[in-house]
Coordinates of C-alpha atoms in Angstrom, one line a residue:
M21 CA 31.9 32.5 -33.7
I22 CA 28.1 32.2 -33.7
P23 CA 27.2 28.7 -32.4
V24 CA 24.4 27.3 -34.5
K25 CA 21.2 26.5 -32.5
G26 CA 18.6 23.8 -33.0
Y27 CA 20.8 20.9 -34.1
N28 CA 22.4 19.6 -30.9
G29 CA 23.2 15.9 -31.4
K30 CA 21.8 16.0 -35.0
K31 CA 23.6 15.2 -38.3
V32 CA 23.9 18.2 -40.6
A33 CA 25.4 17.9 -44.0
V34 CA 27.6 20.7 -45.4
L35 CA 28.2 21.0 -49.1
G36 CA 31.0 23.3 -50.2
L37 CA 34.1 23.8 -48.1
G38 CA 35.2 27.3 -48.9
R39 CA 35.3 30.2 -46.5
S40 CA 31.6 30.1 -45.6
G41 CA 31.4 26.2 -45.6
M42 CA 34.3 25.8 -43.1
A43 CA 32.9 28.6 -40.9
T44 CA 29.5 26.8 -41.0
A45 CA 31.1 23.4 -40.0
L46 CA 32.9 25.0 -37.0
A47 CA 29.8 26.8 -35.9
L48 CA 27.6 23.7 -36.2
E49 CA 30.2 21.7 -34.2
E50 CA 30.3 24.5 -31.6
G51 CA 26.5 24.3 -31.3
G52 CA 26.6 20.5 -30.7
A53 CA 25.7 19.3 -34.2
I54 CA 27.5 16.6 -36.0
P55 CA 28.6 18.1 -39.3
L56 CA 29.0 15.8 -42.3
L57 CA 31.3 17.7 -44.8
W58 CA 31.7 17.3 -48.5
D59 CA 33.2 19.2 -51.5
D60 CA 33.6 18.1 -55.1
S61 CA 37.2 19.3 -54.9
A62 CA 39.8 16.9 -53.4
E63 CA 41.9 19.9 -52.5
A64 CA 39.0 21.4 -50.4
R65 CA 38.4 18.0 -48.7
A66 CA 42.1 17.9 -47.9
T67 CA 41.9 21.3 -46.3
A68 CA 39.0 20.1 -44.2
E69 CA 41.0 17.1 -43.0
M70 CA 43.8 19.5 -41.9
M71 CA 41.2 21.1 -39.7
D72 CA 40.4 17.7 -38.1
F73 CA 37.2 17.0 -40.0
T74 CA 36.6 13.7 -41.8
P75 CA 34.8 14.3 -45.1
V76 CA 31.7 12.2 -45.7
D77 CA 30.9 11.3 -49.3
L78 CA 27.4 12.7 -49.8
T79 CA 27.1 11.1 -53.3
R80 CA 26.9 7.6 -52.0
A81 CA 23.6 5.7 -51.6
N82 CA 21.6 6.5 -48.5
A83 CA 23.9 9.4 -47.7
F84 CA 21.0 11.4 -46.3
D85 CA 19.7 8.8 -43.9
D86 CA 19.3 10.4 -40.5
V87 CA 20.5 13.8 -41.8
T88 CA 18.5 16.7 -40.5
S89 CA 19.5 19.4 -42.9
L90 CA 21.8 20.2 -45.8
I91 CA 23.7 23.5 -45.7
V92 CA 24.9 24.7 -49.1
S93 CA 27.6 27.2 -49.9
P94 CA 26.4 30.1 -52.1
G95 CA 28.3 29.3 -55.3
I96 CA 26.5 25.9 -55.7
P97 CA 23.4 26.0 -57.8
H98 CA 20.2 24.5 -56.3
L99 CA 17.7 25.2 -59.0
Y100 CA 19.0 26.9 -62.2
P101 CA 20.6 26.1 -64.6
A102 CA 20.4 22.7 -62.9
P103 CA 20.5 21.6 -59.2
H104 CA 23.7 20.1 -58.0
P105 CA 23.2 16.3 -57.8
I106 CA 23.8 16.2 -54.1
I107 CA 21.1 18.9 -53.6
E108 CA 18.7 16.9 -55.8
K109 CA 19.5 13.9 -53.6
A110 CA 18.7 15.8 -50.4
M111 CA 15.5 17.2 -51.7
A112 CA 14.4 13.8 -53.0
A113 CA 15.0 12.5 -49.4
G114 CA 12.9 15.3 -48.0
V115 CA 15.9 16.9 -46.3
P116 CA 15.6 20.7 -45.9
V117 CA 18.2 22.7 -47.8
D118 CA 19.5 25.9 -46.2
N119 CA 22.6 28.1 -46.1
D120 CA 24.8 29.9 -43.5
I121 CA 22.7 33.1 -43.7
G122 CA 19.6 31.1 -42.6
L123 CA 21.6 29.5 -39.8
F124 CA 22.9 33.0 -38.7
F125 CA 19.5 34.5 -38.3
Q126 CA 18.2 31.4 -36.6
S127 CA 21.1 31.5 -34.1
F128 CA 22.1 35.2 -33.6
A129 CA 19.9 36.1 -30.7
T130 CA 20.9 34.6 -27.3
L131 CA 19.6 34.7 -23.7
D132 CA 22.4 37.2 -22.9
W133 CA 20.4 39.8 -24.7
E134 CA 17.9 39.9 -21.8
S135 CA 20.5 41.9 -19.9
F136 CA 21.4 44.3 -22.7
S137 CA 20.1 47.9 -22.4
T138 CA 20.0 48.2 -26.3
M139 CA 19.2 45.2 -28.4
P140 CA 21.7 44.3 -31.2
R141 CA 20.4 45.0 -34.7
V142 CA 21.2 43.7 -38.2
I143 CA 21.4 45.8 -41.3
A144 CA 21.4 43.6 -44.5
V145 CA 22.4 45.1 -47.8
T146 CA 21.6 43.6 -51.2
G147 CA 21.3 44.8 -54.8
S148 CA 23.2 44.4 -58.1
N149 CA 25.9 47.1 -57.8
G150 CA 27.3 49.0 -54.9
K151 CA 26.3 46.7 -52.1
S152 CA 29.8 46.1 -50.9
T153 CA 30.6 49.8 -50.7
T154 CA 27.3 50.6 -49.1
A155 CA 27.7 47.9 -46.5
A156 CA 31.3 49.0 -45.8
L157 CA 30.3 52.7 -45.6
I158 CA 27.5 51.9 -43.1
H159 CA 30.0 49.9 -41.0
H160 CA 32.5 52.8 -41.2
V161 CA 30.0 55.4 -40.1
L162 CA 29.0 53.3 -37.1
E163 CA 32.6 52.8 -36.1
E164 CA 33.3 56.5 -36.5
V165 CA 30.4 57.4 -34.2
G166 CA 31.4 54.9 -31.6
K167 CA 28.7 52.3 -32.1
P168 CA 30.0 48.7 -31.9
S169 CA 29.7 47.1 -35.3
Q170 CA 30.8 44.0 -37.3
L171 CA 30.8 43.6 -41.0
A172 CA 30.3 40.2 -42.8
G173 CA 28.5 38.2 -45.4
N174 CA 29.5 38.5 -49.1
I175 CA 32.3 40.9 -47.9
G176 CA 35.0 40.0 -45.4
R177 CA 34.1 37.3 -42.9
G178 CA 31.5 34.6 -43.1
V179 CA 28.4 35.4 -41.0
L180 CA 28.9 32.5 -38.6
D181 CA 32.5 33.6 -38.1
L182 CA 31.2 36.7 -36.3
E183 CA 31.6 37.2 -32.6
P184 CA 28.4 37.0 -30.5
A185 CA 26.8 40.4 -30.3
H186 CA 27.6 43.0 -27.6
D187 CA 25.1 45.4 -26.0
G188 CA 23.9 47.8 -28.7
E189 CA 25.9 46.3 -31.5
V190 CA 25.0 46.6 -35.1
V191 CA 25.9 43.8 -37.5
V192 CA 26.1 44.9 -41.2
L193 CA 25.7 42.1 -43.8
E194 CA 26.3 42.3 -47.5
L195 CA 24.1 39.6 -49.1
S196 CA 24.2 38.4 -52.7
S197 CA 21.3 37.0 -54.6
Y198 CA 22.9 33.5 -54.1
Q199 CA 22.6 34.0 -50.3
T200 CA 19.1 35.6 -50.1
E201 CA 17.6 33.1 -52.5
L202 CA 18.1 30.0 -50.3
A203 CA 18.2 31.2 -46.7
R204 CA 15.2 29.8 -44.7
A205 CA 15.4 32.5 -42.1
M206 CA 16.1 36.3 -42.7
T207 CA 15.0 38.8 -40.1
P208 CA 17.1 42.0 -40.5
D209 CA 16.0 45.1 -38.6
I210 CA 16.9 47.3 -41.6
A211 CA 17.1 45.9 -45.2
V212 CA 18.7 47.9 -48.0
F213 CA 18.2 47.4 -51.8
T214 CA 20.6 49.4 -53.8
N215 CA 19.6 48.8 -57.5
L216 CA 18.9 46.1 -60.0
T217 CA 20.8 45.4 -63.3
P218 CA 20.9 42.1 -65.2
D219 CA 23.5 39.8 -63.6
H220 CA 23.7 36.1 -62.8
L221 CA 20.7 35.5 -65.0
E222 CA 21.5 31.9 -65.9
R223 CA 21.8 31.1 -62.2
H224 CA 18.3 32.6 -61.5
G225 CA 16.5 31.5 -64.6
G226 CA 16.2 35.1 -65.9
K227 CA 15.8 38.7 -64.6
G228 CA 12.5 37.9 -62.8
G229 CA 14.2 35.1 -60.9
Y230 CA 17.1 37.3 -60.1
F231 CA 14.8 40.1 -58.7
A232 CA 12.8 37.5 -56.8
A233 CA 16.0 36.3 -55.0
K234 CA 16.7 39.9 -53.9
R235 CA 13.1 40.6 -53.0
R236 CA 13.1 37.7 -50.5
L237 CA 15.2 39.8 -48.0
F238 CA 12.2 42.1 -47.7
A239 CA 9.2 39.8 -48.3
E240 CA 10.5 37.0 -46.1
G241 CA 12.4 39.1 -43.7
G242 CA 9.9 41.7 -42.8
P243 CA 12.4 44.4 -41.8
D244 CA 11.4 47.2 -39.4
R245 CA 12.8 49.7 -42.0
A246 CA 13.4 49.2 -45.7
V247 CA 15.8 51.4 -47.6
I248 CA 15.1 51.0 -51.3
G249 CA 16.7 52.4 -54.5
V250 CA 13.8 53.4 -56.8
D251 CA 15.7 54.3 -60.0
E252 CA 14.6 51.0 -61.6
A253 CA 11.1 49.6 -62.0
E254 CA 11.9 46.7 -59.7
G255 CA 12.9 49.1 -56.8
R256 CA 9.7 51.2 -57.3
F257 CA 7.6 48.0 -57.2
L258 CA 9.4 46.7 -54.1
A259 CA 8.9 50.1 -52.3
N260 CA 5.2 50.0 -53.2
Q261 CA 4.9 46.4 -51.9
M262 CA 6.6 47.3 -48.6
S263 CA 4.6 50.5 -48.0
E264 CA 1.2 51.0 -46.5
G265 CA 0.8 54.4 -47.9
S266 CA 2.4 57.7 -48.8
T267 CA 3.1 58.6 -45.2
D268 CA 4.6 55.2 -44.2
D269 CA 8.1 56.1 -43.2
R270 CA 9.1 52.5 -42.6
V271 CA 10.2 52.7 -46.3
I272 CA 13.0 55.2 -47.2
R273 CA 13.2 55.7 -50.9
V274 CA 16.6 56.5 -52.4
S275 CA 17.4 58.0 -55.9
V276 CA 20.2 59.6 -57.9
D277 CA 18.0 60.0 -61.0
S278 CA 15.4 62.4 -59.7
K279 CA 14.3 64.6 -56.8
L280 CA 11.8 62.7 -54.7
T281 CA 8.8 64.6 -53.5
G282 CA 5.9 63.9 -51.2
V283 CA 5.2 63.3 -47.5
G284 CA 7.3 60.1 -47.1
W285 CA 10.9 59.7 -46.2
F286 CA 13.3 60.3 -49.1
V287 CA 17.1 60.5 -49.6
F288 CA 18.3 61.5 -53.0
S289 CA 21.3 63.1 -54.7
R290 CA 21.4 65.6 -57.5
K291 CA 24.5 67.2 -59.0
G292 CA 26.6 65.9 -56.1
F293 CA 24.3 67.1 -53.3
L294 CA 22.6 64.6 -51.0
S295 CA 19.3 65.7 -49.6
E296 CA 17.0 64.1 -47.0
Y297 CA 13.4 65.0 -46.9
R298 CA 10.9 63.7 -44.3
K299 CA 7.2 64.6 -44.0
G300 CA 7.7 67.3 -46.7
K301 CA 10.6 69.1 -45.0
Q302 CA 14.3 68.9 -45.5
A303 CA 16.0 67.1 -42.7
G304 CA 19.6 67.0 -43.8
S305 CA 22.0 67.6 -46.7
I306 CA 25.6 66.8 -47.6
D307 CA 27.9 68.0 -50.4
L308 CA 29.3 64.7 -51.7
R309 CA 31.5 66.3 -54.3
A310 CA 34.3 66.9 -51.8
I311 CA 34.4 63.4 -50.5
K312 CA 37.3 61.7 -52.2
G313 CA 36.3 58.1 -51.2
L314 CA 33.0 58.4 -52.9
P315 CA 33.6 59.6 -56.5
G316 CA 30.9 59.5 -59.2
T317 CA 27.1 59.1 -59.3
H318 CA 27.2 55.4 -58.5
N319 CA 29.0 56.2 -55.2
H320 CA 26.6 59.0 -54.5
Q321 CA 23.9 56.3 -54.7
N322 CA 25.8 54.2 -52.3
A323 CA 26.2 57.2 -50.0
C324 CA 22.4 57.9 -50.1
A325 CA 21.6 54.3 -49.2
A326 CA 24.2 54.2 -46.4
Y327 CA 23.0 57.6 -45.1
A328 CA 19.4 56.4 -45.0
A329 CA 20.3 53.2 -43.2
V330 CA 22.3 55.0 -40.5
R331 CA 19.6 57.7 -40.2
A332 CA 17.1 55.0 -39.5
L333 CA 19.3 54.2 -36.4
G334 CA 19.0 57.8 -35.3
V335 CA 22.5 59.1 -36.2
A336 CA 22.5 62.9 -36.9
P337 CA 23.2 64.1 -40.5
R338 CA 26.3 66.2 -39.6
V339 CA 27.8 63.2 -37.8
I340 CA 27.3 61.1 -40.8
E341 CA 28.8 63.7 -43.1
Q342 CA 31.9 63.9 -40.9
A343 CA 32.3 60.1 -41.1
F344 CA 31.8 60.1 -44.9
H345 CA 34.9 62.3 -45.2
S346 CA 37.2 59.7 -43.6
F347 CA 35.9 56.9 -45.7
Q348 CA 38.7 55.6 -48.0
G349 CA 36.6 53.4 -50.3
L350 CA 37.0 49.7 -50.9
P351 CA 39.9 48.0 -52.7
H352 CA 39.2 47.5 -56.5
R353 CA 36.1 49.8 -56.4
S354 CA 37.0 53.3 -57.7
Q355 CA 40.1 53.0 -55.6
I356 CA 42.5 55.9 -56.0
V357 CA 45.9 54.1 -56.3
G358 CA 48.1 57.2 -56.6
E359 CA 48.9 60.4 -58.4
K360 CA 51.9 61.7 -60.3
A361 CA 52.5 64.7 -62.5
G362 CA 48.8 65.5 -62.2
I363 CA 47.8 62.1 -63.4
T364 CA 45.4 60.0 -61.2
F365 CA 45.4 56.2 -61.2
V366 CA 42.1 54.5 -60.3
N367 CA 41.5 50.8 -59.8
D368 CA 38.0 49.7 -60.4
S369 CA 38.7 46.0 -61.2
K370 CA 35.4 45.1 -59.6
A371 CA 33.7 46.7 -62.7
T372 CA 33.2 43.3 -64.2
N373 CA 30.1 44.1 -66.2
V374 CA 28.9 46.8 -68.6
D375 CA 26.7 48.6 -66.0
S376 CA 29.4 48.9 -63.4
A377 CA 32.0 50.0 -66.0
A378 CA 29.6 52.7 -67.2
K379 CA 29.3 54.1 -63.7
A380 CA 33.1 54.2 -63.4
L381 CA 33.4 56.0 -66.8
Q382 CA 30.9 58.6 -65.6
A383 CA 32.8 59.3 -62.4
F384 CA 35.9 60.8 -64.1
S385 CA 36.8 63.1 -67.0
H386 CA 39.7 62.8 -69.5
I387 CA 40.1 59.0 -69.1
R388 CA 42.9 56.7 -70.3
W389 CA 40.7 53.5 -70.0
I390 CA 42.1 50.0 -69.4
A391 CA 39.5 47.5 -70.3
G392 CA 39.1 43.9 -71.4
G393 CA 39.3 40.4 -70.0
L394 CA 36.8 37.6 -70.5
G395 CA 33.9 39.5 -72.1
K396 CA 30.3 38.8 -71.2
D397 CA 27.3 38.4 -73.5
G398 CA 26.6 41.6 -75.4
G399 CA 30.2 42.8 -75.3
I400 CA 30.6 46.5 -74.5
A401 CA 28.2 47.9 -77.2
A402 CA 26.0 49.3 -74.4
L403 CA 28.9 51.6 -73.3
T404 CA 28.9 53.6 -76.5
S405 CA 27.0 56.5 -74.9
H406 CA 29.5 56.6 -72.0
L407 CA 32.7 57.0 -74.0
D408 CA 32.8 60.8 -74.4
A409 CA 35.3 61.2 -71.5
V410 CA 37.6 58.5 -72.9
V411 CA 40.7 59.9 -74.5
K412 CA 42.0 56.4 -75.4
A413 CA 41.3 52.8 -74.6
Y414 CA 44.0 50.2 -73.8
L415 CA 42.6 46.8 -74.3
I416 CA 43.7 43.6 -72.6
G417 CA 42.9 39.9 -72.4
H418 CA 40.8 37.5 -74.3
S419 CA 38.2 40.0 -75.6
A420 CA 40.5 42.8 -76.5
K421 CA 39.9 42.5 -80.3
D422 CA 36.2 42.1 -79.8
F423 CA 36.0 45.2 -77.6
A424 CA 38.0 47.1 -80.2
L425 CA 35.3 46.5 -82.8
E426 CA 32.7 48.1 -80.5
L427 CA 34.5 51.4 -79.7
G428 CA 33.4 53.4 -82.6
E429 CA 35.5 56.5 -83.1
T430 CA 37.2 56.1 -79.7
P431 CA 41.0 55.7 -80.1
Y432 CA 42.4 52.4 -78.8
E433 CA 45.4 50.2 -78.6
I434 CA 45.5 46.5 -78.1
C435 CA 48.0 45.8 -75.3
E436 CA 46.9 42.3 -74.2
T437 CA 48.7 42.4 -70.9
M438 CA 48.2 44.6 -67.8
A439 CA 51.9 45.6 -67.8
E440 CA 51.8 46.9 -71.3
A441 CA 48.5 48.7 -70.8
V442 CA 49.6 50.5 -67.7
A443 CA 53.0 51.4 -69.3
R444 CA 51.4 52.8 -72.5
A445 CA 48.6 54.7 -70.7
S446 CA 51.1 56.2 -68.2
E447 CA 53.5 57.2 -71.0
E448 CA 50.7 58.9 -73.0
A449 CA 48.7 60.5 -70.1
Q450 CA 48.7 64.2 -69.6
T451 CA 48.2 66.4 -66.6
G452 CA 44.6 66.3 -65.4
E453 CA 43.9 62.9 -66.9
T454 CA 42.9 59.7 -65.1
V455 CA 44.2 56.2 -65.9
L456 CA 41.2 54.0 -65.1
L457 CA 41.0 50.2 -64.9
A458 CA 37.3 49.4 -65.4
P459 CA 37.5 46.1 -67.4
A460 CA 33.8 45.6 -68.2
A461 CA 34.7 41.9 -68.3
A462 CA 35.4 38.9 -66.0
S463 CA 39.0 38.3 -65.0
F464 CA 39.2 34.5 -65.5
D465 CA 41.2 34.6 -68.8
Q466 CA 44.3 36.0 -67.1
Y467 CA 43.6 36.0 -63.3
P468 CA 41.8 33.8 -60.7
N469 CA 39.6 36.7 -59.6
F470 CA 39.0 40.5 -60.0
E471 CA 41.1 41.1 -56.8
K472 CA 44.2 39.6 -58.4
R473 CA 43.6 41.7 -61.5
G474 CA 43.3 44.8 -59.4
E475 CA 46.5 43.9 -57.5
D476 CA 48.4 43.5 -60.7
F477 CA 47.2 46.9 -61.9
M478 CA 48.3 48.5 -58.6
A479 CA 51.7 46.8 -58.8
E480 CA 52.3 48.1 -62.3
V481 CA 51.1 51.6 -61.4
Q482 CA 53.5 51.5 -58.4
R483 CA 56.4 50.7 -60.7
W484 CA 55.6 53.8 -62.7
L485 CA 55.1 56.0 -59.6
D486 CA 58.5 54.9 -58.3
Q487 CA 60.3 56.0 -61.4
D488 CA 62.4 59.2 -61.2

């Protein structure tokens, strides 16, 4: 646990008692603060009571008298589409609003560091797609090369649930726009921006607000090194903003769309080959095509970003390449579930939007595609140009019939349930084909989250794999 500094003996309100909220409450208490906990859910408040906390109703009059700060869980809106009433109340009372990310950066460094031979460092990863895989891959490489490392943030553990840093340790954080938008302190040593595609637009008041939330990690954080994907206009703008000129190698530009040239520091992938160039000379290369845990162009982008971040720590290219080969990928993200009779089953339940589904469809050939769920605005019309490899689609969930209308000439079958879709795809698949779950939709019509949807897919696949 990271004890929160600066609030000893002071009242600090905590709104939202999920994973990060409860970790925040414990870390505040460990640092000597007096946490005042509240959640709109009676069930969440009951859970807090089981952990010996007494919830305090922050909706009551004068609730923020003598309160020093309000710490908000990332899922709670503070500006768009409308601030949560308790956050409005805090702001009206002049109480600063922060989140656990801000508290982490405020509290991470300790006096113990004076005795360390190598200062601990923080790598923070943000972006629309691929940030989980990128963060996990960085963490994996560090572990493989023997560097102490912890992984937290939007993936795995809450940031305040981490252990205090060891000598030379590297903490890798995956940060969502919800987390970067509100944190009052962000000082990563290395910041990574993977890409930007439209997402969470209602929460951020549009694409500009969404990008602004991501940009804060760089503009507010002032990292020593910035790894920036430049395949979108926003990334190119951000790289330009962070750089002092063409030779400024504090910015490492990353691409999977084009070969990057010049005298700066570049990492790019073309036709499955990763290349690193620095000061006009090639410094490293990796054949990514043979790495099973990183299939497809989107994963090659993740590999480039992770490679650049670890290179910024001084790790040699060949050592990174060796570590890449032992990376198994993340659950529900182009995860190979199994193979039988030459048919490969892949779980990409995390492909909840059109962009991420498109990347999954480009990663494989001869696809039996399972898609559907709770469709998002625009449906799947934007996927039309990515359906060439789809042999047949098997549609499930609330938007199955709507998706069917947008498939053009692609054969399809409305299956509704995961069990039926997996059964039909498995029965019809031929040697050399891939049964791919890439829903292009949210899961909430049939499942509580994309993880449960992916687990259901894997369970149905396992039933088929176990058949004689």
